[in-house]
CSV table of C-alpha atoms in Angstrom, one decimal:
chain,number,residue,atom,x,y,z
A,47,UNK,CA,117.6,139.5,138.3
A,48,UNK,CA,114.4,139.5,136.0
A,49,UNK,CA,114.1,142.1,133.6
A,50,UNK,CA,114.5,145.6,135.0
A,51,UNK,CA,112.8,144.6,138.2
A,52,UNK,CA,115.0,142.9,141.7
A,53,UNK,CA,113.2,139.9,142.6
A,54,UNK,CA,111.2,140.4,145.9
A,55,UNK,CA,110.0,137.2,147.2
A,56,UNK,CA,108.7,133.5,146.4
A,57,UNK,CA,105.0,134.1,145.9
A,58,UNK,CA,102.6,137.0,146.3
A,59,UNK,CA,99.6,137.1,146.8
A,60,UNK,CA,97.0,139.4,146.2
A,61,UNK,CA,94.0,139.9,148.4
A,62,UNK,CA,94.0,139.6,152.2
A,63,UNK,CA,90.6,138.1,152.7
A,64,UNK,CA,89.8,135.0,154.3
A,65,UNK,CA,91.4,132.8,151.2
A,66,UNK,CA,94.3,135.0,151.2
A,67,UNK,CA,95.2,134.4,154.7
A,68,UNK,CA,95.4,130.7,154.3
A,69,UNK,CA,97.3,131.0,151.7
A,70,UNK,CA,100.0,132.8,153.1
A,71,UNK,CA,99.7,130.8,156.4
A,72,UNK,CA,100.2,127.7,153.9
A,73,UNK,CA,103.5,129.1,152.5
A,74,UNK,CA,104.6,130.7,155.3
A,75,UNK,CA,104.7,127.3,156.9
A,76,UNK,CA,106.1,125.9,153.5
A,77,UNK,CA,109.3,128.4,154.7
A,78,UNK,CA,108.8,130.7,151.5
A,79,UNK,CA,108.8,134.2,150.9
A,80,UNK,CA,105.6,135.9,150.9
A,81,UNK,CA,104.2,139.5,150.5
A,82,UNK,CA,100.2,140.3,150.7
A,83,UNK,CA,99.3,142.8,149.6
A,84,UNK,CA,95.8,143.8,150.5
A,85,UNK,CA,93.5,147.0,148.5
A,86,UNK,CA,91.6,148.2,152.4
A,87,UNK,CA,94.2,150.6,154.9
A,88,UNK,CA,92.0,149.0,157.6
A,89,UNK,CA,89.7,145.7,157.7
A,90,UNK,CA,86.5,146.0,156.1
A,91,UNK,CA,84.8,144.9,159.3
A,92,UNK,CA,81.5,143.0,157.6
A,93,UNK,CA,80.2,139.9,158.3
A,94,UNK,CA,79.8,138.5,154.7
A,95,UNK,CA,81.0,135.1,155.2
A,96,UNK,CA,79.5,133.1,158.0
A,97,UNK,CA,79.7,129.7,157.5
A,98,UNK,CA,82.0,126.5,156.9
A,99,UNK,CA,82.1,123.0,156.7
A,100,UNK,CA,84.1,119.7,158.1
A,101,UNK,CA,86.6,120.6,155.3
A,102,UNK,CA,87.6,123.9,155.6
A,103,UNK,CA,88.1,122.7,159.6
A,104,UNK,CA,90.7,120.8,157.9
A,105,UNK,CA,92.5,122.7,156.0
A,106,UNK,CA,92.6,125.2,159.3
A,107,UNK,CA,94.3,122.4,160.9
A,108,UNK,CA,96.3,122.0,158.7
A,109,UNK,CA,97.5,125.7,159.2
A,110,UNK,CA,97.7,125.5,162.5
A,111,UNK,CA,94.8,127.8,163.6
A,112,UNK,CA,91.5,124.8,163.8
A,113,UNK,CA,91.5,125.2,168.0
A,114,UNK,CA,91.6,128.8,168.4
A,115,UNK,CA,89.3,130.0,164.9
A,116,UNK,CA,87.0,126.9,166.6
A,117,UNK,CA,87.1,128.9,170.2
A,118,UNK,CA,84.7,131.7,167.9
A,119,UNK,CA,82.8,129.4,166.0
A,120,UNK,CA,78.7,127.6,166.5
A,121,UNK,CA,78.9,123.9,165.6
A,122,UNK,CA,74.8,123.7,164.1
A,123,UNK,CA,73.8,120.5,164.8
A,124,UNK,CA,70.4,120.8,163.7
A,125,UNK,CA,68.8,122.7,160.5
A,126,UNK,CA,65.5,122.8,160.5
A,127,UNK,CA,63.5,122.7,156.8
A,128,UNK,CA,59.7,124.2,157.0
A,129,UNK,CA,58.0,124.4,154.3
A,130,UNK,CA,54.2,126.2,153.1
A,131,UNK,CA,52.4,128.3,156.3
A,132,UNK,CA,55.9,127.7,158.3
A,133,UNK,CA,54.5,123.3,158.7
A,134,UNK,CA,58.3,121.2,159.6
A,135,UNK,CA,59.1,118.9,156.5
A,136,UNK,CA,62.6,117.6,157.0
A,137,UNK,CA,65.2,117.6,158.9
A,138,UNK,CA,69.1,117.3,159.3
A,139,UNK,CA,70.8,116.7,162.1
A,140,UNK,CA,74.4,117.5,161.7
A,141,UNK,CA,75.9,115.7,164.5
A,142,UNK,CA,75.4,112.1,163.3
A,143,UNK,CA,77.1,113.2,159.9
A,144,UNK,CA,80.4,112.0,159.4
A,145,UNK,CA,82.8,112.6,156.5
A,146,UNK,CA,86.1,111.8,157.7
A,147,UNK,CA,87.3,115.0,158.2
A,148,UNK,CA,87.1,114.5,161.1
A,149,UNK,CA,84.8,117.6,162.4
A,150,UNK,CA,81.1,117.8,162.0
A,151,UNK,CA,79.9,119.6,158.3
A,152,UNK,CA,78.6,122.7,159.7
A,153,UNK,CA,79.7,126.3,161.5
A,154,UNK,CA,79.4,129.6,162.3
A,155,UNK,CA,81.4,132.3,162.6
A,156,UNK,CA,81.5,136.1,162.5
A,157,UNK,CA,84.2,136.6,159.7
A,158,UNK,CA,85.7,139.9,161.4
A,159,UNK,CA,86.7,137.3,163.7
A,160,UNK,CA,88.1,134.6,161.5
A,161,UNK,CA,90.0,137.2,159.6
A,162,UNK,CA,91.8,139.0,162.3
A,163,UNK,CA,93.1,135.1,164.1
A,164,UNK,CA,93.9,134.1,160.4
A,165,UNK,CA,96.2,137.6,160.5
A,166,UNK,CA,97.3,136.8,163.2
A,167,UNK,CA,98.2,133.4,162.2
A,168,UNK,CA,100.7,134.6,159.2
A,169,UNK,CA,102.1,137.3,162.1
A,170,UNK,CA,104.4,133.4,163.1
A,171,UNK,CA,106.7,133.6,159.8
A,172,UNK,CA,108.9,136.2,159.2
A,173,UNK,CA,109.3,135.5,155.6
A,174,UNK,CA,105.6,136.3,155.5
A,175,UNK,CA,104.3,140.3,155.2
A,176,UNK,CA,101.4,141.9,154.6
A,177,UNK,CA,101.1,145.7,153.1
A,178,UNK,CA,97.9,147.2,154.1
A,179,UNK,CA,96.2,149.7,151.7
A,180,UNK,CA,98.1,148.3,148.8
A,181,UNK,CA,96.0,147.9,145.7
A,182,UNK,CA,97.6,146.8,142.4
A,183,UNK,CA,97.6,148.6,139.5
A,184,UNK,CA,99.1,146.5,136.6
A,185,UNK,CA,100.8,143.3,136.2
A,186,UNK,CA,103.5,142.3,133.4
A,187,UNK,CA,104.2,138.6,133.3
A,188,UNK,CA,107.7,137.3,132.0
A,189,UNK,CA,109.7,133.5,131.5
A,190,UNK,CA,110.9,133.2,135.0
A,191,UNK,CA,108.6,136.7,137.1
A,192,UNK,CA,105.7,138.9,137.1
A,193,UNK,CA,106.2,142.0,138.2
A,194,UNK,CA,102.9,143.3,139.8
A,195,UNK,CA,102.8,147.4,139.6
A,196,UNK,CA,101.3,149.0,142.6
A,197,UNK,CA,99.4,152.5,144.4
A,198,UNK,CA,99.7,152.8,148.1
A,199,UNK,CA,99.8,155.8,150.6
A,200,UNK,CA,103.8,156.5,149.7
A,201,UNK,CA,102.9,156.4,145.9
A,202,UNK,CA,103.4,153.7,143.2
A,203,UNK,CA,106.0,150.8,143.8
A,204,UNK,CA,106.7,147.5,142.4
A,205,UNK,CA,106.5,144.0,143.6
A,206,UNK,CA,108.1,141.3,141.7
A,207,UNK,CA,107.4,137.9,142.8
A,208,UNK,CA,107.6,133.8,140.9
A,209,UNK,CA,104.1,133.2,141.4
A,210,UNK,CA,101.5,136.0,141.7
A,211,UNK,CA,98.5,134.6,143.7
A,212,UNK,CA,95.0,136.2,142.8
A,213,UNK,CA,92.4,136.2,145.9
A,214,UNK,CA,90.9,138.9,145.3
A,215,UNK,CA,86.9,138.4,145.3
A,216,UNK,CA,84.3,138.2,142.6
A,217,UNK,CA,85.9,141.9,141.3
A,218,UNK,CA,89.0,140.5,140.8
A,219,UNK,CA,91.7,143.0,140.0
A,220,UNK,CA,94.2,139.7,138.9
A,221,UNK,CA,91.7,138.6,136.5
A,222,UNK,CA,90.3,141.4,135.0
A,223,UNK,CA,94.5,142.7,134.1
A,224,UNK,CA,94.6,138.6,132.8
A,225,UNK,CA,92.1,139.7,130.5
A,226,UNK,CA,90.1,136.3,131.5
A,227,UNK,CA,86.5,136.5,130.9
A,228,UNK,CA,83.9,134.4,133.4
A,229,UNK,CA,81.5,131.9,132.2
A,230,UNK,CA,78.1,131.1,133.7
A,231,UNK,CA,75.0,133.6,134.7
A,232,UNK,CA,74.8,136.1,137.5
A,233,UNK,CA,71.6,135.2,139.3
A,234,UNK,CA,68.7,137.9,139.0
A,235,UNK,CA,67.3,138.0,142.2
A,236,UNK,CA,67.8,140.2,145.3
A,237,UNK,CA,68.3,138.9,149.0
A,238,UNK,CA,68.7,141.0,152.0
A,239,UNK,CA,70.8,140.0,154.1
A,240,UNK,CA,71.1,140.8,158.3
A,241,UNK,CA,73.5,140.1,160.7
A,242,UNK,CA,72.4,141.8,164.3
A,243,UNK,CA,73.1,140.2,168.4
A,244,UNK,CA,70.4,139.1,169.9
A,245,UNK,CA,69.7,138.8,173.8
A,246,UNK,CA,69.0,136.0,175.7
A,247,UNK,CA,65.9,134.9,175.6
A,248,UNK,CA,65.3,137.0,172.4
A,249,UNK,CA,65.3,133.9,170.1
A,250,UNK,CA,61.7,132.5,168.5
A,251,UNK,CA,63.5,129.8,166.4
A,252,UNK,CA,65.7,126.9,168.3
A,253,UNK,CA,67.1,126.1,165.2
A,254,UNK,CA,69.2,127.1,162.4
A,255,UNK,CA,66.6,127.0,160.0
A,256,UNK,CA,66.0,127.5,156.4
A,257,UNK,CA,62.5,129.0,155.8
A,258,UNK,CA,60.7,127.5,152.3
A,259,UNK,CA,57.8,129.5,152.3
A,260,UNK,CA,57.1,130.9,148.9
A,261,UNK,CA,55.1,133.4,150.9
A,262,UNK,CA,58.9,134.2,151.6
A,263,UNK,CA,61.5,132.4,151.6
A,264,UNK,CA,64.6,132.9,153.0
A,265,UNK,CA,67.6,131.3,156.1
A,266,UNK,CA,68.0,131.8,159.8
A,267,UNK,CA,71.5,131.3,161.0
A,268,UNK,CA,72.7,130.7,165.0
A,269,UNK,CA,76.1,132.3,164.8
A,270,UNK,CA,78.1,132.9,168.4
A,271,UNK,CA,78.2,135.0,170.8
A,272,UNK,CA,74.3,135.7,170.0
A,273,UNK,CA,75.2,136.8,166.8
A,274,UNK,CA,72.0,136.0,164.3
A,275,UNK,CA,72.1,136.8,160.9
A,276,UNK,CA,68.6,136.7,158.5
A,277,UNK,CA,68.6,136.2,155.1
A,278,UNK,CA,65.4,137.1,153.1
A,279,UNK,CA,64.4,137.0,149.6
A,280,UNK,CA,63.0,140.0,148.0
A,281,UNK,CA,60.4,139.5,146.2
A,282,UNK,CA,59.4,140.4,142.5
A,283,UNK,CA,57.9,144.4,143.4
A,284,UNK,CA,59.5,145.2,146.1
A,285,UNK,CA,62.3,148.2,146.3
A,286,UNK,CA,65.3,147.1,147.8
A,287,UNK,CA,66.5,150.5,149.4
A,288,UNK,CA,63.3,151.1,151.2
A,289,UNK,CA,64.0,147.0,152.7
A,290,UNK,CA,67.1,148.2,154.0
A,291,UNK,CA,65.0,151.2,156.1
A,292,UNK,CA,64.8,150.4,159.8
A,293,UNK,CA,61.2,149.8,160.1
A,294,UNK,CA,61.4,147.6,157.3
A,295,UNK,CA,64.4,145.3,158.7
A,296,UNK,CA,62.5,144.5,162.1
A,297,UNK,CA,59.0,143.0,160.2
A,298,UNK,CA,61.2,140.7,158.2
A,299,UNK,CA,63.3,139.6,161.7
A,300,UNK,CA,60.3,139.4,164.1
A,301,UNK,CA,59.4,135.9,163.2
A,302,UNK,CA,62.6,134.9,164.1
A,303,UNK,CA,64.0,137.1,167.0
A,304,UNK,CA,62.3,139.6,169.3
A,305,UNK,CA,63.3,143.4,167.3
A,306,UNK,CA,62.9,144.8,170.6
A,307,UNK,CA,65.9,143.0,171.9
A,308,UNK,CA,68.5,142.0,168.6
A,309,UNK,CA,70.2,144.9,168.1
A,310,UNK,CA,70.6,145.4,164.4
A,311,UNK,CA,74.3,145.5,162.6
A,312,UNK,CA,74.3,145.4,159.0
A,313,UNK,CA,71.6,145.5,156.8
A,314,UNK,CA,72.3,144.8,152.9
A,315,UNK,CA,71.1,143.9,149.8
A,316,UNK,CA,73.1,141.3,147.4
A,317,UNK,CA,72.8,139.2,144.2
A,318,UNK,CA,74.9,136.3,143.6
A,319,UNK,CA,76.2,134.4,141.0
A,320,UNK,CA,76.8,131.3,139.6
A,321,UNK,CA,80.4,131.4,137.3
A,322,UNK,CA,83.4,130.4,136.4
A,323,UNK,CA,86.5,131.9,134.9
A,324,UNK,CA,87.8,130.6,132.0
A,325,UNK,CA,90.7,129.7,133.2
A,326,UNK,CA,92.8,128.9,136.5
A,327,UNK,CA,96.1,129.4,135.3
A,328,UNK,CA,97.6,132.1,133.3
A,329,UNK,CA,101.7,132.2,133.3
A,330,UNK,CA,102.6,132.5,136.8
A,331,UNK,CA,99.3,133.7,138.0
A,332,UNK,CA,97.0,131.5,139.5
A,333,UNK,CA,93.1,132.2,140.4
A,334,UNK,CA,91.7,131.1,143.6
A,335,UNK,CA,88.6,131.7,145.9
A,336,UNK,CA,86.0,133.9,144.3
A,337,UNK,CA,87.8,135.5,141.6
A,338,UNK,CA,87.6,131.5,140.0
A,339,UNK,CA,84.6,130.7,140.9
A,340,UNK,CA,81.0,132.3,142.0
A,341,UNK,CA,77.8,130.3,143.1
A,342,UNK,CA,74.2,130.7,145.1
A,343,UNK,CA,74.4,130.1,148.5
A,344,UNK,CA,72.5,127.6,149.1
A,345,UNK,CA,74.9,125.1,150.2
A,346,UNK,CA,77.2,127.1,151.9
A,347,UNK,CA,80.4,126.8,149.9
A,348,UNK,CA,81.6,129.9,148.7
A,349,UNK,CA,84.3,130.0,151.2
A,350,UNK,CA,85.1,126.7,152.0
A,351,UNK,CA,85.5,126.0,147.7
A,352,UNK,CA,87.7,129.0,147.6
A,353,UNK,CA,90.3,127.4,151.0
A,354,UNK,CA,89.7,124.0,148.6
A,355,UNK,CA,91.7,125.8,146.1
A,356,UNK,CA,94.3,126.7,149.0
A,357,UNK,CA,94.8,123.8,150.0
A,358,UNK,CA,95.0,122.0,146.5
A,359,UNK,CA,97.7,125.0,145.4
A,360,UNK,CA,100.1,125.9,147.9
A,361,UNK,CA,101.9,122.8,148.6
A,362,UNK,CA,102.6,122.0,144.7
A,363,UNK,CA,103.9,125.8,144.5
A,364,UNK,CA,106.1,124.9,147.7
A,365,UNK,CA,107.3,121.6,145.8
A,366,UNK,CA,107.9,123.5,142.8
A,367,UNK,CA,110.3,126.4,144.3
A,368,UNK,CA,111.8,124.0,146.0
A,369,UNK,CA,112.9,121.8,143.4
A,370,UNK,CA,110.9,119.2,144.3
A,371,UNK,CA,108.7,118.8,141.4
A,372,UNK,CA,108.5,120.4,137.6
A,373,UNK,CA,106.6,123.4,137.8
A,374,UNK,CA,104.0,120.9,134.9
A,375,UNK,CA,102.9,119.8,138.8
A,376,UNK,CA,100.6,122.8,138.6
A,377,UNK,CA,98.8,122.7,135.9
A,378,UNK,CA,97.2,120.1,137.9
A,379,UNK,CA,95.6,122.8,140.3
A,380,UNK,CA,92.7,123.7,137.7
A,381,UNK,CA,92.1,119.8,136.8
A,382,UNK,CA,91.3,118.8,139.9
A,383,UNK,CA,89.5,121.8,140.8
A,384,UNK,CA,87.8,123.0,138.5
A,385,UNK,CA,85.1,119.8,138.4
A,386,UNK,CA,84.2,119.8,141.9
A,387,UNK,CA,83.9,123.2,142.0
A,388,UNK,CA,81.1,122.9,139.1
A,389,UNK,CA,79.4,120.2,140.7
A,390,UNK,CA,78.6,122.3,144.0
A,391,UNK,CA,78.1,125.4,142.2
A,392,UNK,CA,75.3,123.3,140.3
A,393,UNK,CA,73.9,121.5,143.5
A,394,UNK,CA,74.1,124.9,144.8
A,395,UNK,CA,71.3,126.6,142.0
A,396,UNK,CA,69.1,123.3,142.0
A,397,UNK,CA,68.8,123.4,146.2
A,398,UNK,CA,67.8,127.0,145.7
A,399,UNK,CA,65.2,126.1,142.8
A,400,UNK,CA,63.7,123.6,144.7
A,401,UNK,CA,63.6,124.5,148.3
A,402,UNK,CA,63.4,128.2,147.8
A,403,UNK,CA,60.8,128.7,145.2
A,404,UNK,CA,58.3,131.3,145.6
A,405,UNK,CA,55.9,129.4,143.3
A,406,UNK,CA,53.0,128.5,146.1
A,407,UNK,CA,51.9,125.3,144.0
A,408,UNK,CA,55.6,123.9,143.4
A,409,UNK,CA,56.3,124.9,147.3
A,410,UNK,CA,53.2,122.8,147.9
A,411,UNK,CA,54.8,120.2,145.8
A,412,UNK,CA,57.3,119.8,147.1
A,413,UNK,CA,56.5,119.6,150.9
A,414,UNK,CA,54.1,116.5,150.3
A,415,UNK,CA,56.7,114.5,148.0
A,416,UNK,CA,59.8,115.3,150.8
A,417,UNK,CA,57.4,114.0,153.5
A,418,UNK,CA,56.3,110.7,152.1
A,419,UNK,CA,59.8,110.6,150.8
A,420,UNK,CA,61.4,110.6,154.3
A,421,UNK,CA,59.3,107.4,155.0
A,422,UNK,CA,61.6,105.8,153.6
A,423,UNK,CA,64.5,104.8,155.6
A,424,UNK,CA,67.0,105.1,152.4
A,425,UNK,CA,65.5,108.3,151.2
A,426,UNK,CA,65.7,109.9,154.3
A,427,UNK,CA,69.4,108.2,155.6
A,428,UNK,CA,70.3,110.0,151.9
A,429,UNK,CA,69.0,113.3,153.3
A,430,UNK,CA,69.8,113.3,156.8
A,431,UNK,CA,73.5,112.2,155.5
A,432,UNK,CA,73.8,115.0,153.3
A,433,UNK,CA,74.9,112.0,150.9
A,434,UNK,CA,73.5,114.8,148.0
A,435,UNK,CA,76.9,117.0,148.7
A,436,UNK,CA,79.5,116.4,146.2
A,437,UNK,CA,82.1,114.2,147.5
A,438,UNK,CA,85.8,116.4,147.4
A,439,UNK,CA,87.0,113.4,144.9
A,440,UNK,CA,89.6,114.6,141.7
A,441,UNK,CA,88.8,112.3,138.7
A,442,UNK,CA,91.8,113.3,136.7
A,443,UNK,CA,95.3,114.8,138.0
A,444,UNK,CA,98.0,114.3,140.7
A,445,UNK,CA,97.2,110.9,140.4
A,446,UNK,CA,98.3,106.9,139.6
A,447,UNK,CA,98.1,107.3,135.8
A,448,UNK,CA,96.4,110.4,135.5
A,449,UNK,CA,93.0,109.6,136.2
A,450,UNK,CA,91.0,107.4,138.7
A,451,UNK,CA,89.6,104.5,138.2
A,452,UNK,CA,86.1,103.5,138.5
A,453,UNK,CA,85.4,103.6,142.2
A,454,UNK,CA,89.2,103.6,143.1
A,455,UNK,CA,90.6,105.2,145.9
A,456,UNK,CA,92.8,106.7,143.7
A,457,UNK,CA,92.5,110.8,144.4
A,458,UNK,CA,89.9,110.4,147.4
A,459,UNK,CA,90.5,112.0,150.8
A,460,UNK,CA,92.1,109.6,153.3
A,461,UNK,CA,90.0,109.6,156.4
A,462,UNK,CA,91.0,111.9,159.4
A,463,UNK,CA,90.9,109.5,162.4
A,464,UNK,CA,91.4,111.1,165.8
A,465,UNK,CA,92.6,109.1,169.5
A,466,UNK,CA,94.5,109.3,172.0
A,467,UNK,CA,97.6,110.0,169.8
A,468,UNK,CA,95.3,112.8,168.6
A,469,UNK,CA,94.2,113.9,165.3
A,470,UNK,CA,95.7,111.6,162.3
A,471,UNK,CA,96.6,114.0,159.7
A,472,UNK,CA,98.9,116.0,162.9
A,473,UNK,CA,100.7,112.2,163.6
A,474,UNK,CA,101.2,111.8,160.1
A,475,UNK,CA,102.4,116.2,159.7
A,476,UNK,CA,102.5,117.5,156.5
A,477,UNK,CA,104.0,116.0,153.4
A,478,UNK,CA,104.0,113.3,151.5
A,479,UNK,CA,103.4,110.1,153.9
A,480,UNK,CA,103.0,106.2,153.3
A,481,UNK,CA,100.0,104.4,155.6
A,482,UNK,CA,100.3,100.4,156.2
A,483,UNK,CA,97.9,98.3,156.9
A,484,UNK,CA,98.5,95.3,159.9
A,485,UNK,CA,102.3,96.5,158.5
A,486,UNK,CA,105.0,98.4,158.6
A,487,UNK,CA,105.7,99.6,155.1
A,488,UNK,CA,110.0,99.9,155.7
A,489,UNK,CA,109.4,96.2,155.5
A,490,UNK,CA,108.2,96.5,152.6
A,491,UNK,CA,109.6,99.2,150.6
A,492,UNK,CA,111.4,97.9,148.0
A,493,UNK,CA,111.1,100.6,144.9
A,494,UNK,CA,112.4,103.3,147.4
A,495,UNK,CA,109.1,104.6,148.3
A,496,UNK,CA,110.1,106.1,151.0
A,497,UNK,CA,112.8,108.1,150.1
A,498,UNK,CA,110.9,109.5,147.4
A,499,UNK,CA,108.4,110.7,149.2
A,500,UNK,CA,111.0,112.1,151.8
A,501,UNK,CA,112.0,114.3,149.0
A,502,UNK,CA,109.1,115.9,148.4
A,503,UNK,CA,108.0,116.6,151.2
A,504,UNK,CA,110.7,118.4,152.3
A,505,UNK,CA,109.1,121.2,150.0
A,506,UNK,CA,106.6,121.7,152.8
A,507,UNK,CA,108.3,120.7,156.1
A,508,UNK,CA,110.8,119.2,157.4
A,509,UNK,CA,110.1,115.2,157.5
A,510,UNK,CA,110.5,113.8,160.9
A,511,UNK,CA,111.5,109.9,161.2
A,512,UNK,CA,108.3,108.7,162.8
A,513,UNK,CA,106.4,105.5,163.4
A,514,UNK,CA,102.8,105.2,165.6
A,515,UNK,CA,101.3,102.0,166.1
A,516,UNK,CA,97.5,101.8,166.5
A,517,UNK,CA,96.2,98.2,167.6
A,518,UNK,CA,96.7,97.3,163.9
A,519,UNK,CA,98.3,100.1,162.1
A,520,UNK,CA,101.2,100.9,161.7
A,521,UNK,CA,102.2,104.8,160.3
A,522,UNK,CA,105.2,106.1,158.8
A,523,UNK,CA,106.4,109.2,158.4
A,524,UNK,CA,108.5,109.6,155.2
A,525,UNK,CA,112.5,109.9,156.2
A,526,UNK,CA,115.4,110.2,154.4
């Protein structure tokens, strides 16, 4: 018992968008009891997010759903950048870019389809339940638990959990109840987002495209099942409401798709922010995804950043709740994630300023400079291989010594490779692993590291003794 309420679950997840649903899948895999609270009684059906990167797919792989999700995605092999008067000034061929995650760097999806797959995945775990039409109205934190006040179809209720994850978006109720403020700015730059389905042969562009023409900056993405997403900047003096009308929308899409063969399903205006919550943890309550940070859309990293939050925090919760780790481990969540998220926000803002400017002289200078620079092989590779994208490394946190040494491997992602035996993440399994290069780690384990890893790994899954040998590498799963 805790206070006047009986403990009902290990973790309450507030919000069942992609971030909350992935969190529930991770917690279910760890065998934790989890209740997901979603205020909407029915699925929203809105294609809000529409892209993800290789790191997101690696996270989907960790919850066993990547192949099902990939079946409903389109891989973008190439993105074109066109400038003044529609002339191309840059091109990125994603098919040749490899960040070590085992997947191509850019994919497009239909959010309602993705969410349906993630929610179906939650159904694999008897310890995970979903409550639809259930809004959080209050929060009371205690020493050993958190009690949420709820409002649903059957009236008011409460739920008591060891920990609470606020995955409830940019207008987060959990963040408001905690009294956590957001730092940063909301950009006064409206955009029109148009979603629809194109008939075969209706497209007027061959690839996904950034339209960097100051006359009308735009972005065009080619999604699955003929879906096309077109986003156009609304210029100063234009009426956003008027631009959502069918005749105006037709004029926006006409350069990219035949409007007579394009069924528009959604046209809405939106603004974006570049803001970060002052704290991501308040006692036993955590903020994740848009509840913790919001960024411009120009790098397509909003959802991806939320998924990184989930992957970082959920294994730590599992370790703490099963007694394999001290609760102090949870403080490394914000330490590890904040710096990388801020770097991604800053890059996204700079990308918008440079590539989507409405200043004609600046745009013309940008086009000329980039065309000239790309004659230099090293610069062309820097752009084409996305070397400007912040790497997902941790400079401090759960690292030996507390901080990453300069140019050290600590705090970087372990690369994933594939082969006849399968993907290396799956061969190593969840939890901790010790990998030896041309040596069996068991033969040099003088300090009992394998047994230590086994105890920690049991928080994520039941460890199994496993050794797989390639031509030059032994990999041993931690086993007790």
